[in-house]
Tab-separated table of N, CA and C in Angstrom:
chain	number	residue	atom	x	y	z
A	1	MET	N	-89.110	94.473	14.354
A	1	MET	CA	-90.029	95.357	15.031
A	1	MET	C	-89.912	95.202	16.541
A	2	GLN	N	-89.678	93.982	17.002
A	2	GLN	CA	-89.556	93.788	18.447
A	2	GLN	C	-88.417	94.620	19.009
A	3	TYR	N	-87.337	94.713	18.262
A	3	TYR	CA	-86.209	95.512	18.730
A	3	TYR	C	-86.624	96.966	18.882
A	4	LEU	N	-87.275	97.516	17.869
A	4	LEU	CA	-87.701	98.913	17.941
A	4	LEU	C	-88.701	99.121	19.069
A	5	GLU	N	-89.634	98.181	19.221
A	5	GLU	CA	-90.641	98.308	20.273
A	5	GLU	C	-90.033	98.170	21.663
A	6	SER	N	-88.895	97.523	21.772
A	6	SER	CA	-88.275	97.322	23.086
A	6	SER	C	-87.535	98.558	23.581
A	7	LEU	N	-87.561	99.631	22.836
A	7	LEU	CA	-86.863	100.856	23.212
A	7	LEU	C	-87.875	101.940	23.569
A	8	PRO	N	-88.485	101.863	24.759
A	8	PRO	CA	-89.564	102.785	25.092
A	8	PRO	C	-89.128	104.199	25.429
A	9	THR	N	-87.883	104.396	25.800
A	9	THR	CA	-87.454	105.732	26.204
A	9	THR	C	-86.286	106.187	25.355
A	10	SER	N	-86.098	107.483	25.308
A	10	SER	CA	-84.971	107.999	24.536
A	10	SER	C	-83.646	107.578	25.160
A	11	ARG	N	-83.631	107.283	26.467
A	11	ARG	CA	-82.395	106.828	27.109
A	11	ARG	C	-81.928	105.502	26.529
A	12	GLY	N	-82.865	104.674	26.079
A	12	GLY	CA	-82.510	103.391	25.487
A	12	GLY	C	-81.881	103.529	24.119
A	13	ARG	N	-82.018	104.708	23.531
A	13	ARG	CA	-81.498	104.936	22.195
A	13	ARG	C	-80.370	105.948	22.158
A	14	ALA	N	-80.256	106.765	23.190
A	14	ALA	CA	-79.302	107.883	23.178
A	14	ALA	C	-77.887	107.405	22.889
A	15	GLY	N	-77.247	108.072	21.951
A	15	GLY	CA	-75.850	107.800	21.654
A	15	GLY	C	-75.605	106.562	20.830
A	16	SER	N	-76.652	105.837	20.486
A	16	SER	CA	-76.477	104.617	19.713
A	16	SER	C	-77.248	104.726	18.410
A	17	ASP	N	-76.588	104.404	17.313
A	17	ASP	CA	-77.304	104.444	16.043
A	17	ASP	C	-77.854	103.081	15.651
A	18	TRP	N	-77.762	102.089	16.544
A	18	TRP	CA	-78.264	100.753	16.226
A	18	TRP	C	-79.749	100.770	15.911
A	19	TRP	N	-80.527	101.472	16.737
A	19	TRP	CA	-81.972	101.504	16.492
A	19	TRP	C	-82.273	102.172	15.162
A	20	PHE	N	-81.526	103.233	14.850
A	20	PHE	CA	-81.795	103.953	13.614
A	20	PHE	C	-81.383	103.123	12.400
A	21	ASN	N	-80.250	102.459	12.476
A	21	ASN	CA	-79.827	101.596	11.370
A	21	ASN	C	-80.807	100.444	11.180
A	22	THR	N	-81.333	99.904	12.283
A	22	THR	CA	-82.357	98.863	12.188
A	22	THR	C	-83.580	99.400	11.455
A	23	LEU	N	-83.981	100.608	11.794
A	23	LEU	CA	-85.128	101.231	11.133
A	23	LEU	C	-84.878	101.413	9.639
A	24	THR	N	-83.768	102.039	9.278
A	24	THR	CA	-83.525	102.328	7.857
A	24	THR	C	-83.383	101.047	7.042
A	25	HIS	N	-82.679	100.077	7.580
A	25	HIS	CA	-82.496	98.822	6.851
A	25	HIS	C	-83.806	98.053	6.741
A	26	SER	N	-84.617	98.073	7.792
A	26	SER	CA	-85.912	97.385	7.755
A	26	SER	C	-86.831	98.007	6.712
A	27	LEU	N	-86.873	99.332	6.677
A	27	LEU	CA	-87.701	100.001	5.668
A	27	LEU	C	-87.210	99.673	4.264
A	28	LEU	N	-85.912	99.773	4.057
A	28	LEU	CA	-85.354	99.513	2.732
A	28	LEU	C	-85.612	98.071	2.299
A	29	LEU	N	-85.359	97.115	3.176
A	29	LEU	CA	-85.571	95.711	2.819
A	29	LEU	C	-87.040	95.412	2.567
A	30	GLY	N	-87.916	95.965	3.400
A	30	GLY	CA	-89.348	95.765	3.191
A	30	GLY	C	-89.813	96.320	1.856
A	31	MET	N	-89.294	97.478	1.495
A	31	MET	CA	-89.679	98.107	0.230
A	31	MET	C	-89.116	97.345	-0.964
A	32	VAL	N	-87.864	96.945	-0.884
A	32	VAL	CA	-87.250	96.192	-1.987
A	32	VAL	C	-87.975	94.862	-2.191
A	33	ALA	N	-88.383	94.227	-1.095
A	33	ALA	CA	-89.064	92.936	-1.169
A	33	ALA	C	-90.558	93.078	-1.458
A	34	ASN	N	-91.024	94.319	-1.613
A	34	ASN	CA	-92.435	94.586	-1.890
A	34	ASN	C	-93.338	94.083	-0.757
A	35	ARG	N	-92.865	94.211	0.466
A	35	ARG	CA	-93.630	93.786	1.647
A	35	ARG	C	-94.155	95.033	2.354
A	36	TRP	N	-95.108	95.670	1.698
A	36	TRP	CA	-95.595	96.963	2.161
A	36	TRP	C	-96.389	96.865	3.452
A	37	ALA	N	-97.027	95.732	3.710
A	37	ALA	CA	-97.724	95.568	4.992
A	37	ALA	C	-96.708	95.585	6.132
A	38	ASP	N	-95.557	94.953	5.926
A	38	ASP	CA	-94.502	94.978	6.943
A	38	ASP	C	-93.927	96.382	7.101
A	39	VAL	N	-93.770	97.092	5.995
A	39	VAL	CA	-93.304	98.481	6.069
A	39	VAL	C	-94.271	99.288	6.929
A	40	GLY	N	-95.560	99.098	6.703
A	40	GLY	CA	-96.563	99.803	7.498
A	40	GLY	C	-96.468	99.470	8.973
A	41	ARG	N	-96.261	98.196	9.297
A	41	ARG	CA	-96.134	97.801	10.712
A	41	ARG	C	-94.893	98.424	11.351
A	42	ILE	N	-93.804	98.466	10.610
A	42	ILE	CA	-92.587	99.109	11.130
A	42	ILE	C	-92.869	100.581	11.409
A	43	CYS	N	-93.519	101.226	10.473
A	43	CYS	CA	-93.807	102.664	10.619
A	43	CYS	C	-94.742	102.938	11.789
A	44	GLU	N	-95.644	102.017	12.083
A	44	GLU	CA	-96.569	102.190	13.216
A	44	GLU	C	-95.832	102.176	14.554
A	45	THR	N	-94.670	101.520	14.627
A	45	THR	CA	-93.948	101.434	15.907
A	45	THR	C	-93.231	102.729	16.272
A	46	LEU	N	-93.023	103.606	15.307
A	46	LEU	CA	-92.217	104.806	15.541
A	46	LEU	C	-92.984	105.857	16.327
A	47	LYS	N	-92.254	106.529	17.191
A	47	LYS	CA	-92.822	107.605	17.998
A	47	LYS	C	-91.939	108.841	17.838
A	48	THR	N	-92.559	109.983	17.604
A	48	THR	CA	-91.761	111.198	17.426
A	48	THR	C	-90.987	111.545	18.686
A	49	SER	N	-91.401	111.032	19.834
A	49	SER	CA	-90.645	111.287	21.069
A	49	SER	C	-89.239	110.701	20.984
A	50	TRP	N	-89.023	109.758	20.080
A	50	TRP	CA	-87.687	109.189	19.900
A	50	TRP	C	-86.715	110.220	19.354
A	51	LEU	N	-87.245	111.300	18.823
A	51	LEU	CA	-86.401	112.331	18.226
A	51	LEU	C	-86.152	113.499	19.168
A	52	GLU	N	-86.446	113.316	20.446
A	52	GLU	CA	-86.274	114.410	21.405
A	52	GLU	C	-84.819	114.679	21.749
A	53	GLY	N	-83.964	113.722	21.537
A	53	GLY	CA	-82.543	113.904	21.814
A	53	GLY	C	-81.734	113.530	20.593
A	54	PRO	N	-80.429	113.609	20.713
A	54	PRO	CA	-79.590	113.239	19.571
A	54	PRO	C	-79.753	111.764	19.229
A	55	VAL	N	-79.656	111.460	17.960
A	55	VAL	CA	-79.740	110.069	17.528
A	55	VAL	C	-78.417	109.382	17.855
A	56	SER	N	-77.341	109.939	17.374
A	56	SER	CA	-75.991	109.467	17.704
A	56	SER	C	-75.011	110.492	17.153
A	57	ASP	N	-73.743	110.273	17.428
A	57	ASP	CA	-72.724	111.180	16.897
A	57	ASP	C	-72.647	111.117	15.374
A	58	ASP	N	-73.010	109.971	14.796
A	58	ASP	CA	-72.886	109.774	13.352
A	58	ASP	C	-74.157	110.095	12.567
A	59	VAL	N	-75.289	110.184	13.255
A	59	VAL	CA	-76.568	110.393	12.573
A	59	VAL	C	-77.171	111.722	13.017
A	60	PRO	N	-77.160	112.730	12.145
A	60	PRO	CA	-77.774	114.008	12.512
A	60	PRO	C	-79.274	113.843	12.751
A	61	LEU	N	-79.789	114.573	13.705
A	61	LEU	CA	-81.212	114.521	14.029
A	61	LEU	C	-82.066	114.746	12.781
A	62	GLN	N	-81.682	115.699	11.943
A	62	GLN	CA	-82.484	116.014	10.758
A	62	GLN	C	-82.543	114.839	9.774
A	63	TYR	N	-81.495	114.047	9.720
A	63	TYR	CA	-81.495	112.864	8.853
A	63	TYR	C	-82.541	111.873	9.353
A	64	ALA	N	-82.585	111.657	10.661
A	64	ALA	CA	-83.594	110.770	11.243
A	64	ALA	C	-84.993	111.333	11.025
A	65	GLN	N	-85.131	112.638	11.138
A	65	GLN	CA	-86.444	113.255	10.951
A	65	GLN	C	-86.986	113.008	9.547
A	66	VAL	N	-86.125	112.974	8.541
A	66	VAL	CA	-86.578	112.682	7.180
A	66	VAL	C	-87.195	111.289	7.130
A	67	PHE	N	-86.571	110.316	7.772
A	67	PHE	CA	-87.123	108.965	7.779
A	67	PHE	C	-88.465	108.915	8.498
A	68	PHE	N	-88.617	109.713	9.543
A	68	PHE	CA	-89.898	109.755	10.241
A	68	PHE	C	-90.970	110.397	9.362
A	69	LEU	N	-90.599	111.387	8.561
A	69	LEU	CA	-91.554	111.978	7.618
A	69	LEU	C	-92.017	110.934	6.604
A	70	ILE	N	-91.090	110.159	6.094
A	70	ILE	CA	-91.436	109.096	5.147
A	70	ILE	C	-92.339	108.078	5.834
A	71	ALA	N	-91.951	107.664	7.029
A	71	ALA	CA	-92.721	106.664	7.769
A	71	ALA	C	-94.147	107.133	8.027
A	72	SER	N	-94.316	108.403	8.252
A	72	SER	CA	-95.646	108.938	8.532
A	72	SER	C	-96.629	108.643	7.401
A	73	ALA	N	-96.140	108.602	6.180
A	73	ALA	CA	-97.003	108.345	5.023
A	73	ALA	C	-97.492	106.902	4.967
A	74	PHE	N	-96.852	106.013	5.708
A	74	PHE	CA	-97.203	104.597	5.661
A	74	PHE	C	-97.869	104.119	6.947
A	75	ARG	N	-98.323	105.048	7.743
A	75	ARG	CA	-99.032	104.729	8.986
A	75	ARG	C	-100.538	104.848	8.753
A	76	THR	N	-101.289	104.182	9.607
A	76	THR	CA	-102.742	104.303	9.551
A	76	THR	C	-103.151	105.748	9.782
A	77	GLU	N	-102.558	106.361	10.779
A	77	GLU	CA	-102.756	107.779	11.079
A	77	GLU	C	-101.396	108.465	10.968
A	78	PRO	N	-101.311	109.581	10.239
A	78	PRO	CA	-100.018	110.276	10.138
A	78	PRO	C	-99.506	110.697	11.517
A	79	MET	N	-98.213	110.810	11.631
A	79	MET	CA	-97.609	111.270	12.882
A	79	MET	C	-98.030	112.702	13.171
A	80	ARG	N	-98.129	112.992	14.454
A	80	ARG	CA	-98.356	114.376	14.853
A	80	ARG	C	-97.069	115.148	14.608
A	81	ASN	N	-97.171	116.428	14.480
A	81	ASN	CA	-96.008	117.315	14.365
A	81	ASN	C	-95.203	117.131	13.082
A	82	VAL	N	-95.822	116.639	12.023
A	82	VAL	CA	-95.107	116.479	10.755
A	82	VAL	C	-94.564	117.827	10.283
A	83	ALA	N	-95.362	118.872	10.423
A	83	ALA	CA	-94.906	120.208	9.998
A	83	ALA	C	-93.686	120.647	10.799
A	84	ASP	N	-93.648	120.300	12.090
A	84	ASP	CA	-92.487	120.637	12.916
A	84	ASP	C	-91.242	119.884	12.450
A	85	LEU	N	-91.417	118.621	12.076
A	85	LEU	CA	-90.287	117.839	11.566
A	85	LEU	C	-89.765	118.459	10.272
A	86	GLU	N	-90.676	118.800	9.372
A	86	GLU	CA	-90.261	119.421	8.108
A	86	GLU	C	-89.519	120.728	8.355
A	87	SER	N	-90.033	121.522	9.278
A	87	SER	CA	-89.402	122.807	9.594
A	87	SER	C	-88.006	122.610	10.172
A	88	SER	N	-87.862	121.620	11.040
A	88	SER	CA	-86.560	121.343	11.646
A	88	SER	C	-85.537	120.929	10.591
A	89	VAL	N	-85.964	120.078	9.664
A	89	VAL	CA	-85.054	119.640	8.599
A	89	VAL	C	-84.694	120.822	7.701
A	90	ALA	N	-85.689	121.618	7.345
A	90	ALA	CA	-85.473	122.738	6.419
A	90	ALA	C	-84.514	123.778	6.980
A	91	ARG	N	-84.543	123.988	8.282
A	91	ARG	CA	-83.668	125.015	8.859
A	91	ARG	C	-82.404	124.419	9.488
A	92	GLY	N	-82.245	123.104	9.396
A	92	GLY	CA	-81.087	122.442	9.985
A	92	GLY	C	-79.806	122.726	9.227
A	93	PHE	N	-78.695	122.515	9.903
A	93	PHE	CA	-77.383	122.788	9.320
A	93	PHE	C	-76.986	121.784	8.236
A	94	PRO	N	-77.145	120.455	8.465
A	94	PRO	CA	-76.666	119.515	7.446
A	94	PRO	C	-77.432	119.675	6.131
A	95	LYS	N	-76.681	119.702	5.023
A	95	LYS	CA	-77.309	119.886	3.711
A	95	LYS	C	-78.024	118.628	3.227
A	96	ARG	N	-77.457	117.466	3.513
A	96	ARG	CA	-78.041	116.235	2.965
A	96	ARG	C	-79.491	116.055	3.385
A	97	PRO	N	-79.839	116.230	4.658
A	97	PRO	CA	-81.254	116.098	5.010
A	97	PRO	C	-82.151	117.092	4.266
A	98	ARG	N	-81.644	118.280	3.993
A	98	ARG	CA	-82.453	119.254	3.244
A	98	ARG	C	-82.688	118.766	1.808
A	99	HIS	N	-81.682	118.153	1.203
A	99	HIS	CA	-81.866	117.585	-0.140
A	99	HIS	C	-82.871	116.433	-0.100
A	100	LEU	N	-82.781	115.619	0.937
A	100	LEU	CA	-83.725	114.509	1.082
A	100	LEU	C	-85.141	115.025	1.309
A	101	LEU	N	-85.258	116.095	2.076
A	101	LEU	CA	-86.572	116.701	2.300
A	101	LEU	C	-87.167	117.174	0.974
A	102	ALA	N	-86.358	117.770	0.118
A	102	ALA	CA	-86.850	118.205	-1.199
A	102	ALA	C	-87.357	117.005	-2.002
A	103	CYS	N	-86.639	115.897	-1.922
A	103	CYS	CA	-87.088	114.674	-2.602
A	103	CYS	C	-88.429	114.220	-2.038
A	104	TRP	N	-88.516	114.172	-0.713
A	104	TRP	CA	-89.742	113.688	-0.086
A	104	TRP	C	-90.916	114.634	-0.347
A	105	GLN	N	-90.684	115.925	-0.327
A	105	GLN	CA	-91.767	116.868	-0.617
A	105	GLN	C	-92.289	116.677	-2.038
A	106	ALA	N	-91.409	116.349	-2.972
A	106	ALA	CA	-91.841	116.069	-4.346
A	106	ALA	C	-92.727	114.832	-4.383
A	107	VAL	N	-92.364	113.814	-3.608
A	107	VAL	CA	-93.199	112.610	-3.531
A	107	VAL	C	-94.549	112.974	-2.921
A	108	HIS	N	-94.515	113.697	-1.817
A	108	HIS	CA	-95.750	114.106	-1.137
A	108	HIS	C	-96.661	114.887	-2.082
A	109	ASP	N	-96.072	115.748	-2.912
A	109	ASP	CA	-96.840	116.566	-3.860
A	109	ASP	C	-97.173	115.812	-5.147
A	110	ARG	N	-96.660	114.582	-5.279
A	110	ARG	CA	-96.828	113.755	-6.476
A	110	ARG	C	-96.354	114.500	-7.721
A	111	ASP	N	-95.199	115.140	-7.594
A	111	ASP	CA	-94.624	115.944	-8.675
A	111	ASP	C	-93.407	115.209	-9.246
A	112	GLN	N	-93.621	114.505	-10.346
A	112	GLN	CA	-92.575	113.672	-10.936
A	112	GLN	C	-91.354	114.478	-11.352
A	113	ALA	N	-91.562	115.597	-12.022
A	113	ALA	CA	-90.427	116.410	-12.487
A	113	ALA	C	-89.614	116.931	-11.308
A	114	LYS	N	-90.297	117.360	-10.275
A	114	LYS	CA	-89.615	117.861	-9.076
A	114	LYS	C	-88.843	116.731	-8.386
A	115	LEU	N	-89.438	115.530	-8.354
A	115	LEU	CA	-88.753	114.382	-7.755
A	115	LEU	C	-87.494	114.041	-8.542
A	116	ASP	N	-87.610	113.967	-9.860
A	116	ASP	CA	-86.441	113.645	-10.688
A	116	ASP	C	-85.310	114.645	-10.434
A	117	ALA	N	-85.643	115.934	-10.435
A	117	ALA	CA	-84.624	116.975	-10.226
A	117	ALA	C	-84.031	116.895	-8.823
A	118	ALA	N	-84.876	116.681	-7.821
A	118	ALA	CA	-84.388	116.617	-6.438
A	118	ALA	C	-83.503	115.392	-6.222
A	119	LEU	N	-83.875	114.258	-6.822
A	119	LEU	CA	-83.037	113.061	-6.697
A	119	LEU	C	-81.690	113.254	-7.384
A	120	VAL	N	-81.688	113.902	-8.538
A	120	VAL	CA	-80.413	114.176	-9.220
A	120	VAL	C	-79.523	115.012	-8.306
A	121	THR	N	-80.067	116.076	-7.743
A	121	THR	CA	-79.285	116.938	-6.847
A	121	THR	C	-78.767	116.154	-5.651
A	122	SER	N	-79.653	115.394	-5.008
A	122	SER	CA	-79.260	114.653	-3.811
A	122	SER	C	-78.218	113.585	-4.127
A	123	LEU	N	-78.420	112.849	-5.209
A	123	LEU	CA	-77.464	111.797	-5.572
A	123	LEU	C	-76.127	112.365	-6.038
A	124	GLU	N	-76.149	113.501	-6.730
A	124	GLU	CA	-74.879	114.130	-7.121
A	124	GLU	C	-74.086	114.539	-5.888
A	125	ARG	N	-74.761	115.100	-4.900
A	125	ARG	CA	-74.083	115.488	-3.652
A	125	ARG	C	-73.572	114.243	-2.929
A	126	PHE	N	-74.375	113.187	-2.935
A	126	PHE	CA	-73.969	111.939	-2.292
A	126	PHE	C	-72.718	111.383	-2.968
A	127	LYS	N	-72.729	111.370	-4.285
A	127	LYS	CA	-71.614	110.818	-5.063
A	127	LYS	C	-70.334	111.627	-4.873
A	128	ALA	N	-70.466	112.922	-4.658
A	128	ALA	CA	-69.308	113.818	-4.586
A	128	ALA	C	-68.660	113.893	-3.206
A	129	ARG	N	-69.188	113.165	-2.231
A	129	ARG	CA	-68.618	113.241	-0.879
A	129	ARG	C	-67.172	112.770	-0.864
A	130	PRO	N	-66.351	113.397	-0.052
A	130	PRO	CA	-64.963	112.934	0.061
A	130	PRO	C	-64.917	111.559	0.727
A	131	SER	N	-63.999	110.723	0.290
A	131	SER	CA	-63.911	109.369	0.839
A	131	SER	C	-63.579	109.368	2.323
A	132	SER	N	-63.067	110.455	2.834
A	132	SER	CA	-62.719	110.512	4.257
A	132	SER	C	-63.943	110.490	5.158
A	133	VAL	N	-65.141	110.762	4.617
A	133	VAL	CA	-66.337	110.758	5.459
A	133	VAL	C	-67.162	109.492	5.293
A	134	LEU	N	-66.733	108.570	4.457
A	134	LEU	CA	-67.514	107.367	4.219
A	134	LEU	C	-67.456	106.411	5.399
A	135	THR	N	-68.607	105.821	5.701
A	135	THR	CA	-68.709	104.766	6.697
A	135	THR	C	-69.488	103.622	6.071
A	136	LEU	N	-69.689	102.566	6.831
A	136	LEU	CA	-70.373	101.399	6.290
A	136	LEU	C	-71.823	101.706	5.938
A	137	HIS	N	-72.527	102.431	6.800
A	137	HIS	CA	-73.946	102.707	6.565
A	137	HIS	C	-74.319	104.027	7.212
A	138	GLY	N	-75.594	104.351	7.131
A	138	GLY	CA	-76.055	105.612	7.711
A	138	GLY	C	-75.894	106.759	6.737
A	139	PRO	N	-75.985	107.986	7.236
A	139	PRO	CA	-75.971	109.146	6.350
A	139	PRO	C	-74.678	109.304	5.564
A	140	THR	N	-73.598	108.702	6.039
A	140	THR	CA	-72.333	108.784	5.308
A	140	THR	C	-71.928	107.424	4.753
A	141	GLY	N	-72.887	106.530	4.606
A	141	GLY	CA	-72.598	105.185	4.127
A	141	GLY	C	-72.237	105.141	2.656
A	142	ASN	N	-71.872	103.959	2.216
A	142	ASN	CA	-71.443	103.767	0.838
A	142	ASN	C	-72.600	103.728	-0.151
A	143	LEU	N	-73.813	103.508	0.337
A	143	LEU	CA	-74.989	103.440	-0.524
A	143	LEU	C	-76.005	104.490	-0.089
A	144	PRO	N	-76.705	105.079	-1.035
A	144	PRO	CA	-77.700	106.099	-0.692
A	144	PRO	C	-79.009	105.460	-0.224
A	145	GLU	N	-78.996	104.968	1.003
A	145	GLU	CA	-80.168	104.288	1.544
A	145	GLU	C	-81.383	105.205	1.557
A	146	ALA	N	-81.209	106.440	1.991
A	146	ALA	CA	-82.348	107.357	2.097
A	146	ALA	C	-82.954	107.642	0.727
A	147	GLU	N	-82.125	107.934	-0.259
A	147	GLU	CA	-82.635	108.187	-1.604
A	147	GLU	C	-83.341	106.951	-2.152
A	148	SER	N	-82.800	105.782	-1.851
A	148	SER	CA	-83.421	104.540	-2.317
A	148	SER	C	-84.784	104.337	-1.672
A	149	VAL	N	-84.885	104.597	-0.371
A	149	VAL	CA	-86.171	104.481	0.327
A	149	VAL	C	-87.178	105.460	-0.273
A	150	ILE	N	-86.762	106.690	-0.484
A	150	ILE	CA	-87.667	107.696	-1.059
A	150	ILE	C	-88.109	107.278	-2.462
A	151	HIS	N	-87.181	106.793	-3.264
A	151	HIS	CA	-87.497	106.376	-4.632
A	151	HIS	C	-88.492	105.220	-4.633
A	152	LEU	N	-88.260	104.213	-3.802
A	152	LEU	CA	-89.173	103.070	-3.735
A	152	LEU	C	-90.539	103.483	-3.197
A	153	ALA	N	-90.551	104.371	-2.215
A	153	ALA	CA	-91.820	104.877	-1.683
A	153	ALA	C	-92.579	105.633	-2.766
A	154	ALA	N	-91.866	106.430	-3.545
A	154	ALA	CA	-92.497	107.202	-4.619
A	154	ALA	C	-93.179	106.280	-5.625
A	155	ILE	N	-92.493	105.228	-6.005
A	155	ILE	CA	-93.065	104.277	-6.966
A	155	ILE	C	-94.304	103.620	-6.368
A	156	HIS	N	-94.205	103.211	-5.118
A	156	HIS	CA	-95.352	102.578	-4.455
A	156	HIS	C	-96.540	103.532	-4.360
A	157	LEU	N	-96.265	104.807	-4.186
A	157	LEU	CA	-97.330	105.801	-4.042
A	157	LEU	C	-97.836	106.327	-5.388
A	158	GLY	N	-97.383	105.740	-6.495
A	158	GLY	CA	-97.960	106.049	-7.792
A	158	GLY	C	-97.106	106.844	-8.756
A	159	LEU	N	-95.929	107.269	-8.335
A	159	LEU	CA	-95.045	107.973	-9.263
A	159	LEU	C	-94.274	106.958	-10.103
A	160	GLN	N	-93.684	107.427	-11.163
A	160	GLN	CA	-92.881	106.579	-12.039
A	160	GLN	C	-91.456	106.482	-11.485
A	161	PRO	N	-90.729	105.423	-11.846
A	161	PRO	CA	-89.310	105.407	-11.473
A	161	PRO	C	-88.643	106.681	-11.986
A	162	ALA	N	-87.769	107.222	-11.188
A	162	ALA	CA	-87.123	108.491	-11.534
A	162	ALA	C	-86.304	108.355	-12.808
A	163	THR	N	-86.307	109.412	-13.582
A	163	THR	CA	-85.465	109.494	-14.770
A	163	THR	C	-84.146	110.114	-14.336
A	164	LEU	N	-83.112	109.270	-14.300
A	164	LEU	CA	-81.806	109.695	-13.805
A	164	LEU	C	-80.724	109.307	-14.798
A	165	PRO	N	-79.629	110.057	-14.824
A	165	PRO	CA	-78.478	109.612	-15.622
A	165	PRO	C	-77.990	108.257	-15.093
A	166	ASP	N	-77.482	107.414	-15.977
A	166	ASP	CA	-77.011	106.088	-15.562
A	166	ASP	C	-76.011	106.164	-14.418
A	167	SER	N	-75.167	107.175	-14.442
A	167	SER	CA	-74.135	107.300	-13.409
A	167	SER	C	-74.733	107.519	-12.022
A	168	LEU	N	-75.961	108.004	-11.956
A	168	LEU	CA	-76.634	108.193	-10.668
A	168	LEU	C	-77.628	107.076	-10.391
A	169	ALA	N	-78.314	106.614	-11.420
A	169	ALA	CA	-79.307	105.551	-11.243
A	169	ALA	C	-78.662	104.295	-10.672
A	170	ASP	N	-77.412	104.061	-11.032
A	170	ASP	CA	-76.704	102.877	-10.547
A	170	ASP	C	-76.501	102.889	-9.036
A	171	PHE	N	-76.606	104.044	-8.412
A	171	PHE	CA	-76.442	104.128	-6.966
A	171	PHE	C	-77.673	103.622	-6.220
A	172	LEU	N	-78.854	103.751	-6.828
A	172	LEU	CA	-80.088	103.414	-6.126
A	172	LEU	C	-80.223	101.916	-5.903
A	173	ILE	N	-80.747	101.568	-4.738
A	173	ILE	CA	-81.044	100.183	-4.412
A	173	ILE	C	-82.495	99.950	-4.817
A	174	THR	N	-82.691	99.063	-5.779
A	174	THR	CA	-84.023	98.717	-6.265
A	174	THR	C	-84.102	97.199	-6.379
A	175	PRO	N	-85.300	96.643	-6.522
A	175	PRO	CA	-85.368	95.195	-6.722
A	175	PRO	C	-84.508	94.735	-7.905
A	176	ALA	N	-84.559	95.461	-9.018
A	176	ALA	CA	-83.776	95.067	-10.199
A	176	ALA	C	-82.277	95.171	-9.950
A	177	SER	N	-81.854	96.180	-9.185
A	177	SER	CA	-80.412	96.371	-8.980
A	177	SER	C	-79.786	95.277	-8.125
A	178	ILE	N	-80.623	94.564	-7.376
A	178	ILE	CA	-80.086	93.462	-6.565
A	178	ILE	C	-80.573	92.100	-7.061
A	179	GLY	N	-81.162	92.084	-8.268
A	179	GLY	CA	-81.515	90.825	-8.906
A	179	GLY	C	-82.863	90.248	-8.538
A	180	ILE	N	-83.745	91.036	-7.944
A	180	ILE	CA	-85.092	90.551	-7.640
A	180	ILE	C	-85.991	90.914	-8.810
A	181	GLY	N	-86.606	89.935	-9.406
A	181	GLY	CA	-87.520	90.183	-10.514
A	181	GLY	C	-86.828	90.578	-11.797
A	182	ALA	N	-85.536	90.379	-11.857
A	182	ALA	CA	-84.790	90.768	-13.066
A	182	ALA	C	-84.810	89.659	-14.089
């Protein structure tokens, strides 16, 4: 959290995906470890002004906006401009953030069937990416961090674990998939 808090201006973040990777990994680790109070503290540090410029060459703005939408649900007070973030993702060019938005909207609506279907669509698209676009982490990483965060958030917010084909469920990062509580 100190790292995120030490970046008061967009100039401190412009062109670098380090802050964003720190955010996504912190949320994922906090959720996997069932440390929801820490997840809440991380989410409280975020400011929508951080999204005023590009995140980096590798991270589309709309992908970051999805994480801010998720984070808003774990704050004491929801972020301002949530509707603007949703609108930006919905009309954005990259398809993956739009699939993630569909997943998150299902969680927000507490619609299990819609979540299951949206996760299947998003994970199938993730799985089908050409290997030429794979990187270590982020939106083109080897693991579906965003889908995993959404899935863990959904469970914490009262939905059931998604019903997915084994070939897709194996992609998700969960406590059981990494040997916690297994």
